[in-house]
Amino acid sequence: MQSERRRESARARARLSAEVRRILGGLGYEEVETPCLVPAPGMEPHIDAFQATFVPEGGGTSRPLWLQNSPEYAMKRLLAEGFERVFQLARVFRNGEVSRTHNPEFTMLEFYRAGTDYRGIMADLEALVDGAARALLPGGEPRVTRDGRALSLAAPFETLTVAEAFRRHARVDLEACAGDADRLARAARAAGHDPGPPGEAFDDVFFRVMLDAVEPRLGVDRPTWLVDWPASMAALSKVKAGDPRWAERFELYAGGLELANGFTELTDAREQRARLLEEQALRRRLGRPGYPLDERFLEAVGRMPEAGGVAVGFDRLLMLLAGAASIEEVLLFPAHGFWD
């Protein structure tokens, strides 16, 4: 019985991989491979990388390397070199992440397109999810059941700004509080939410409300695009030219799963360096491992064309299509059991 489940899991993964390649290929994307061992991992404050050491054969100076937690830096270097549409089904690694939806080693689908913004990438990803669902689900019907409820994966998806989602699901006026932690904490408390202890940073209060009141209500009957995030969470994205309080960033939610995170890509190398230095300092304050800056990536940012990109949790998309409750159900050898 166990071996049959594994075979079916392997077949489902292979079918979805083939559909990803078919659909993105039809949209003009080229598949690429970039190194898993990198000189500097992503700097996200709450994501830790696995470290390795390169020891030259026959002597020489050893050097630290890391297993990639995303292929983003390398793929953006390809954009700077003239690649226009690229995608990758990448093996990525994140230390300490084990849960119903996390495994320390997993598959990330990332794709980037020159000459577009986050809306163009959203359109491509919507076509991918809709198309894969129609190709793989019984009868070609893009519909699954999650937690006892029917969920349509047919385009178009619902779109909400973060501010709209906070008003609708948390009764908090985020636009009146943007960037002001104390004001957001007062508004959250007045709406019946726990904003945490006094003195919390804006982002911390935001995510308390987001995880408690907003996220569980997204993507229930159909997938939800959550767009235009607070500028403090811009990461590697551009802020909106007409309203710098918000960043051109999106996330995609469906059936209780966060499936994707994408941007209009930042192309200002000086601004990107400043943001990475801020994240580097925050990692130090949090007691997280320190990582160097990727200077080749930073040099490439200044040569990048206008572009959009996205990271998609491939295993989570497979969970959604297969009706799996845990990521372990779609992995042949999850960390629990394989490492023990």
Short mmCIF file of C-alpha atoms in Angstrom, two decimals:
data_model
loop_
_atom_site.label_atom_id
_atom_site.label_comp_id
_atom_site.label_asym_id
_atom_site.label_seq_id
_atom_site.Cartn_x
_atom_site.Cartn_y
_atom_site.Cartn_z
CA MET A 1 0.00 0.00 0.00
CA GLN A 2 2.80 2.41 0.92
CA SER A 3 4.70 1.65 -2.29
CA GLU A 4 1.55 2.24 -4.39
CA ARG A 5 1.01 5.62 -2.72
CA ARG A 6 4.60 6.53 -3.51
CA ARG A 7 4.21 5.52 -7.13
CA GLU A 8 1.05 7.61 -7.49
CA SER A 9 2.79 10.57 -5.83
CA ALA A 10 5.71 10.24 -8.25
CA ARG A 11 3.34 10.05 -11.23
CA ALA A 12 1.40 13.13 -10.10
CA ARG A 13 4.64 15.09 -9.68
CA ALA A 14 5.82 14.07 -13.13
CA ARG A 15 2.48 15.05 -14.72
CA LEU A 16 2.50 18.47 -13.07
CA SER A 17 6.15 19.06 -14.05
CA ALA A 18 5.29 18.22 -17.65
CA GLU A 19 2.32 20.62 -17.62
CA VAL A 20 4.43 23.43 -16.17
CA ARG A 21 6.95 22.95 -18.96
CA ARG A 22 4.21 22.75 -21.62
CA ILE A 23 2.31 25.83 -20.46
CA LEU A 24 5.29 28.07 -19.76
CA GLY A 25 6.95 26.92 -22.98
CA GLY A 26 3.79 27.94 -24.81
CA LEU A 27 4.06 31.37 -23.21
CA GLY A 28 7.59 31.75 -24.57
CA TYR A 29 9.59 30.89 -21.44
CA GLU A 30 12.91 29.02 -21.63
CA GLU A 31 13.86 26.52 -18.94
CA VAL A 32 17.20 27.17 -17.21
CA GLU A 33 19.29 25.58 -14.47
CA THR A 34 21.37 27.59 -12.00
CA PRO A 35 23.70 26.38 -9.23
CA CYS A 36 22.36 25.03 -5.94
CA LEU A 37 25.58 26.02 -4.15
CA VAL A 38 25.79 29.81 -3.99
CA PRO A 39 28.23 32.40 -2.56
CA ALA A 40 25.41 34.21 -0.74
CA PRO A 41 21.86 33.06 -0.02
CA GLY A 42 18.74 35.21 0.13
CA MET A 43 18.79 37.71 2.99
CA GLU A 44 15.16 37.36 4.20
CA PRO A 45 15.28 37.94 7.96
CA HIS A 46 13.22 34.87 8.91
CA ILE A 47 14.67 32.32 6.45
CA ASP A 48 17.88 30.47 7.34
CA ALA A 49 20.12 28.70 4.81
CA PHE A 50 22.16 25.51 5.05
CA GLN A 51 25.89 26.29 5.03
CA ALA A 52 28.56 24.18 3.35
CA THR A 53 32.33 24.56 2.94
CA PHE A 54 34.23 24.20 -0.32
CA VAL A 55 37.66 22.64 0.26
CA PRO A 56 39.89 22.73 -2.86
CA GLU A 57 41.41 19.38 -3.75
CA GLY A 58 45.15 19.38 -3.17
CA GLY A 59 45.13 22.38 -0.85
CA GLY A 60 44.23 26.00 -1.13
CA THR A 61 41.85 28.27 0.70
CA SER A 62 38.49 26.86 1.66
CA ARG A 63 35.44 29.09 1.43
CA PRO A 64 31.89 29.10 2.78
CA LEU A 65 29.00 28.38 0.44
CA TRP A 66 25.28 27.97 1.01
CA LEU A 67 22.56 25.81 -0.47
CA GLN A 68 20.22 28.19 -2.27
CA ASN A 69 16.98 29.14 -0.57
CA SER A 70 15.82 30.54 -3.92
CA PRO A 71 17.35 30.73 -7.42
CA GLU A 72 16.26 34.38 -7.66
CA TYR A 73 19.67 36.05 -7.66
CA ALA A 74 21.07 33.86 -10.43
CA MET A 75 17.94 34.10 -12.57
CA LYS A 76 17.97 37.88 -12.37
CA ARG A 77 21.58 37.83 -13.53
CA LEU A 78 20.31 36.02 -16.62
CA LEU A 79 17.79 38.82 -17.22
CA ALA A 80 20.66 41.31 -17.02
CA GLU A 81 22.49 39.27 -19.68
CA GLY A 82 19.61 39.51 -22.12
CA PHE A 83 17.42 36.48 -21.36
CA GLU A 84 13.81 37.61 -21.74
CA ARG A 85 11.61 34.83 -20.29
CA VAL A 86 13.10 32.17 -18.03
CA PHE A 87 11.75 29.55 -15.65
CA GLN A 88 13.24 26.94 -13.38
CA LEU A 89 11.99 24.00 -11.32
CA ALA A 90 14.64 24.39 -8.65
CA ARG A 91 15.59 22.38 -5.61
CA VAL A 92 15.79 24.82 -2.71
CA PHE A 93 16.73 24.44 0.94
CA ARG A 94 15.60 26.24 4.10
CA ASN A 95 17.00 25.31 7.48
CA GLY A 96 14.56 24.58 10.30
CA GLU A 97 11.38 24.63 8.22
CA VAL A 98 9.27 21.55 9.00
CA SER A 99 5.47 21.72 9.18
CA ARG A 100 2.33 20.63 7.37
CA THR A 101 3.31 22.90 4.47
CA HIS A 102 7.12 23.06 4.90
CA ASN A 103 10.00 20.65 4.26
CA PRO A 104 13.68 21.67 4.55
CA GLU A 105 14.29 20.59 0.94
CA PHE A 106 11.58 21.30 -1.61
CA THR A 107 10.85 22.34 -5.20
CA MET A 108 10.36 25.97 -6.16
CA LEU A 109 9.05 27.04 -9.54
CA GLU A 110 10.38 30.49 -10.37
CA PHE A 111 9.85 32.43 -13.56
CA TYR A 112 10.84 35.92 -14.70
CA ARG A 113 9.79 37.98 -17.72
CA ALA A 114 11.43 41.11 -19.09
CA GLY A 115 9.26 43.98 -20.24
CA THR A 116 6.36 43.42 -17.85
CA ASP A 117 5.32 44.13 -14.27
CA TYR A 118 3.65 42.15 -11.51
CA ARG A 119 0.29 42.22 -13.31
CA GLY A 120 1.80 40.49 -16.35
CA ILE A 121 3.32 37.79 -14.15
CA MET A 122 -0.01 37.33 -12.37
CA ALA A 123 -1.67 36.75 -15.75
CA ASP A 124 0.92 34.12 -16.67
CA LEU A 125 0.60 32.32 -13.34
CA GLU A 126 -3.20 32.41 -13.52
CA ALA A 127 -3.00 30.76 -16.95
CA LEU A 128 -0.60 28.16 -15.54
CA VAL A 129 -2.80 27.21 -12.57
CA ASP A 130 -5.99 27.15 -14.66
CA GLY A 131 -4.32 25.17 -17.45
CA ALA A 132 -2.67 22.64 -15.16
CA ALA A 133 -5.93 22.07 -13.29
CA ARG A 134 -7.85 21.46 -16.53
CA ALA A 135 -5.17 19.06 -17.78
CA LEU A 136 -4.71 17.04 -14.59
CA LEU A 137 -8.02 16.97 -12.73
CA PRO A 138 -10.74 14.39 -13.51
CA GLY A 139 -12.93 15.32 -16.46
CA GLY A 140 -10.88 18.43 -17.16
CA GLU A 141 -12.90 20.27 -14.52
CA PRO A 142 -10.72 22.87 -12.69
CA ARG A 143 -12.30 22.25 -9.32
CA VAL A 144 -11.02 20.65 -6.11
CA THR A 145 -12.36 20.16 -2.60
CA ARG A 146 -10.46 21.64 0.34
CA ASP A 147 -11.64 21.27 3.93
CA GLY A 148 -15.03 20.11 2.69
CA ARG A 149 -15.59 23.10 0.39
CA ALA A 150 -15.54 23.30 -3.40
CA LEU A 151 -12.72 25.47 -4.73
CA SER A 152 -12.71 26.58 -8.36
CA LEU A 153 -9.30 26.99 -9.98
CA ALA A 154 -10.75 28.51 -13.15
CA ALA A 155 -9.61 31.97 -14.21
CA PRO A 156 -10.21 34.75 -13.36
CA PHE A 157 -9.15 34.69 -9.73
CA GLU A 158 -10.26 37.14 -7.04
CA THR A 159 -8.00 40.19 -6.59
CA LEU A 160 -7.78 42.21 -3.38
CA THR A 161 -5.30 44.85 -2.31
CA VAL A 162 -3.83 44.24 1.12
CA ALA A 163 -5.68 47.33 2.36
CA GLU A 164 -8.99 45.99 1.01
CA ALA A 165 -8.39 42.60 2.63
CA PHE A 166 -7.68 44.21 6.01
CA ARG A 167 -10.87 46.28 5.80
CA ARG A 168 -13.00 43.33 4.72
CA HIS A 169 -11.64 40.57 6.95
CA ALA A 170 -10.08 42.36 9.94
CA ARG A 171 -12.08 45.63 10.07
CA VAL A 172 -8.79 47.55 10.14
CA ASP A 173 -8.12 50.64 7.99
CA LEU A 174 -4.56 49.88 6.95
CA GLU A 175 -4.34 52.97 4.73
CA ALA A 176 -4.80 55.19 7.79
CA CYS A 177 -2.04 53.29 9.62
CA ALA A 178 0.52 52.67 6.88
CA GLY A 179 3.99 52.60 8.43
CA ASP A 180 2.78 53.63 11.91
CA ALA A 181 3.09 50.71 14.33
CA ASP A 182 1.34 52.40 17.26
CA ARG A 183 -1.62 53.49 15.14
CA LEU A 184 -1.93 50.00 13.64
CA ALA A 185 -1.79 48.42 17.10
CA ARG A 186 -4.57 50.70 18.35
CA ALA A 187 -6.72 49.96 15.30
CA ALA A 188 -6.14 46.23 15.66
CA ARG A 189 -7.03 46.27 19.35
CA ALA A 190 -10.19 48.29 18.67
CA ALA A 191 -11.23 45.66 16.11
CA GLY A 192 -10.75 42.86 18.63
CA HIS A 193 -7.33 41.58 17.55
CA ASP A 194 -4.24 40.99 19.68
CA PRO A 195 -1.52 43.37 18.38
CA GLY A 196 1.13 41.90 20.67
CA PRO A 197 3.20 43.63 23.34
CA PRO A 198 3.78 47.41 23.27
CA GLY A 199 6.61 48.57 21.08
CA GLU A 200 6.21 45.93 18.39
CA ALA A 201 7.41 46.96 14.92
CA PHE A 202 4.84 47.74 12.23
CA ASP A 203 5.57 44.55 10.31
CA ASP A 204 5.17 42.41 13.44
CA VAL A 205 1.75 43.91 14.27
CA PHE A 206 0.75 43.59 10.62
CA PHE A 207 1.52 39.89 10.49
CA ARG A 208 -0.24 39.18 13.77
CA VAL A 209 -3.46 40.54 12.26
CA MET A 210 -2.73 39.06 8.85
CA LEU A 211 -2.22 35.52 10.13
CA ASP A 212 -5.08 35.66 12.63
CA ALA A 213 -7.86 37.39 10.70
CA VAL A 214 -6.98 37.85 7.02
CA GLU A 215 -5.05 34.88 5.66
CA PRO A 216 -7.55 32.18 6.78
CA ARG A 217 -10.27 33.94 4.74
CA LEU A 218 -8.35 34.14 1.47
CA GLY A 219 -8.73 31.71 -1.42
CA VAL A 220 -11.70 29.87 0.07
CA ASP A 221 -14.01 29.51 -2.97
CA ARG A 222 -11.48 30.53 -5.62
CA PRO A 223 -7.82 31.61 -5.53
CA THR A 224 -7.13 35.12 -4.23
CA TRP A 225 -4.44 37.51 -5.44
CA LEU A 226 -3.34 39.72 -2.56
CA VAL A 227 -1.63 42.75 -4.12
CA ASP A 228 0.03 46.05 -3.17
CA TRP A 229 1.82 45.30 0.10
CA PRO A 230 3.14 47.89 2.58
CA ALA A 231 6.39 49.41 1.34
CA SER A 232 8.24 48.11 4.41
CA MET A 233 7.67 44.62 2.96
CA ALA A 234 8.85 45.48 -0.55
CA ALA A 235 11.82 43.07 -0.34
CA LEU A 236 13.11 42.92 -3.94
CA SER A 237 10.12 44.70 -5.50
CA LYS A 238 9.47 48.25 -6.70
CA VAL A 239 7.29 50.60 -4.71
CA LYS A 240 4.30 52.05 -6.55
CA ALA A 241 5.26 55.20 -8.44
CA GLY A 242 1.98 56.94 -7.66
CA ASP A 243 1.81 55.94 -3.98
CA PRO A 244 5.12 54.99 -2.32
CA ARG A 245 3.30 53.64 0.75
CA TRP A 246 2.74 50.42 -1.21
CA ALA A 247 4.95 47.94 -3.08
CA GLU A 248 4.16 46.21 -6.38
CA ARG A 249 4.14 42.80 -4.75
CA PHE A 250 1.57 40.00 -4.76
CA GLU A 251 0.89 36.70 -3.06
CA LEU A 252 -1.50 33.99 -4.24
CA TYR A 253 -3.69 32.03 -1.81
CA ALA A 254 -5.92 29.02 -2.48
CA GLY A 255 -7.47 26.39 -0.25
CA GLY A 256 -5.60 27.41 2.89
CA LEU A 257 -2.23 27.47 1.09
CA GLU A 258 0.07 30.36 0.26
CA LEU A 259 1.10 29.34 -3.24
CA ALA A 260 3.20 32.17 -4.65
CA ASN A 261 5.01 35.44 -3.99
CA GLY A 262 5.87 37.80 -6.83
CA PHE A 263 7.02 41.31 -7.70
CA THR A 264 7.58 44.02 -10.18
CA GLU A 265 11.32 43.61 -9.88
CA LEU A 266 13.48 46.35 -8.39
CA THR A 267 16.08 47.58 -10.91
CA ASP A 268 17.76 50.25 -8.77
CA ALA A 269 21.04 48.74 -7.57
CA ARG A 270 21.64 51.40 -4.92
CA GLU A 271 18.19 50.91 -3.41
CA GLN A 272 18.60 47.13 -3.54
CA ARG A 273 21.91 47.35 -1.67
CA ALA A 274 20.33 49.56 0.99
CA ARG A 275 17.47 47.12 1.52
CA LEU A 276 19.80 44.14 1.78
CA LEU A 277 21.96 45.98 4.31
CA GLU A 278 18.82 46.70 6.37
CA GLU A 279 17.88 43.02 6.26
CA GLN A 280 21.44 42.04 7.14
CA ALA A 281 21.31 44.30 10.21
CA LEU A 282 17.89 42.92 11.19
CA ARG A 283 19.24 39.38 11.00
CA ARG A 284 21.99 40.39 13.44
CA ARG A 285 19.47 41.92 15.84
CA LEU A 286 17.37 38.75 15.68
CA GLY A 287 20.39 36.55 16.38
CA ARG A 288 20.14 34.88 12.97
CA PRO A 289 23.18 33.62 11.02
CA GLY A 290 24.92 36.34 9.03
CA TYR A 291 25.27 36.21 5.24
CA PRO A 292 27.43 38.25 2.85
CA LEU A 293 26.04 40.41 0.08
CA ASP A 294 26.04 38.89 -3.39
CA GLU A 295 28.01 41.56 -5.23
CA ARG A 296 27.56 39.98 -8.67
CA PHE A 297 23.80 40.04 -8.15
CA LEU A 298 23.87 43.68 -7.03
CA GLU A 299 25.92 44.66 -10.08
CA ALA A 300 23.41 42.86 -12.31
CA VAL A 301 20.39 44.60 -10.76
CA GLY A 302 21.51 47.90 -12.27
CA ARG A 303 21.57 46.32 -15.75
CA MET A 304 18.25 44.50 -15.49
CA PRO A 305 15.40 45.51 -17.79
CA GLU A 306 11.99 46.27 -16.37
CA ALA A 307 10.68 42.87 -15.33
CA GLY A 308 8.30 40.86 -13.20
CA GLY A 309 8.89 37.56 -11.46
CA VAL A 310 7.38 35.02 -9.10
CA ALA A 311 8.30 32.13 -6.82
CA VAL A 312 5.69 29.35 -6.69
CA GLY A 313 5.66 26.56 -4.13
CA PHE A 314 5.54 23.65 -6.57
CA ASP A 315 4.90 21.09 -3.82
CA ARG A 316 2.02 23.19 -2.46
CA LEU A 317 0.48 23.48 -5.93
CA LEU A 318 0.75 19.70 -6.16
CA MET A 319 -0.90 19.40 -2.73
CA LEU A 320 -3.78 21.53 -3.98
CA LEU A 321 -4.32 19.48 -7.14
CA ALA A 322 -3.87 16.12 -5.39
CA GLY A 323 -6.10 16.94 -2.43
CA ALA A 324 -3.23 16.39 0.00
CA ALA A 325 -3.47 17.71 3.56
CA SER A 326 0.30 17.62 4.19
CA ILE A 327 3.39 18.24 2.10
CA GLU A 328 4.64 14.82 3.20
CA GLU A 329 1.92 13.25 1.04
CA VAL A 330 3.47 14.65 -2.15
CA LEU A 331 7.14 13.93 -1.32
CA LEU A 332 8.69 10.50 -1.85
CA PHE A 333 11.09 11.01 1.04
CA PRO A 334 10.09 13.85 3.39
CA ALA A 335 12.61 14.90 6.03
CA HIS A 336 10.67 13.17 8.80
CA GLY A 337 11.37 9.48 8.31
CA PHE A 338 14.20 9.91 5.82
CA TRP A 339 16.57 11.64 8.24
CA ASP A 340 15.46 9.75 11.36
#
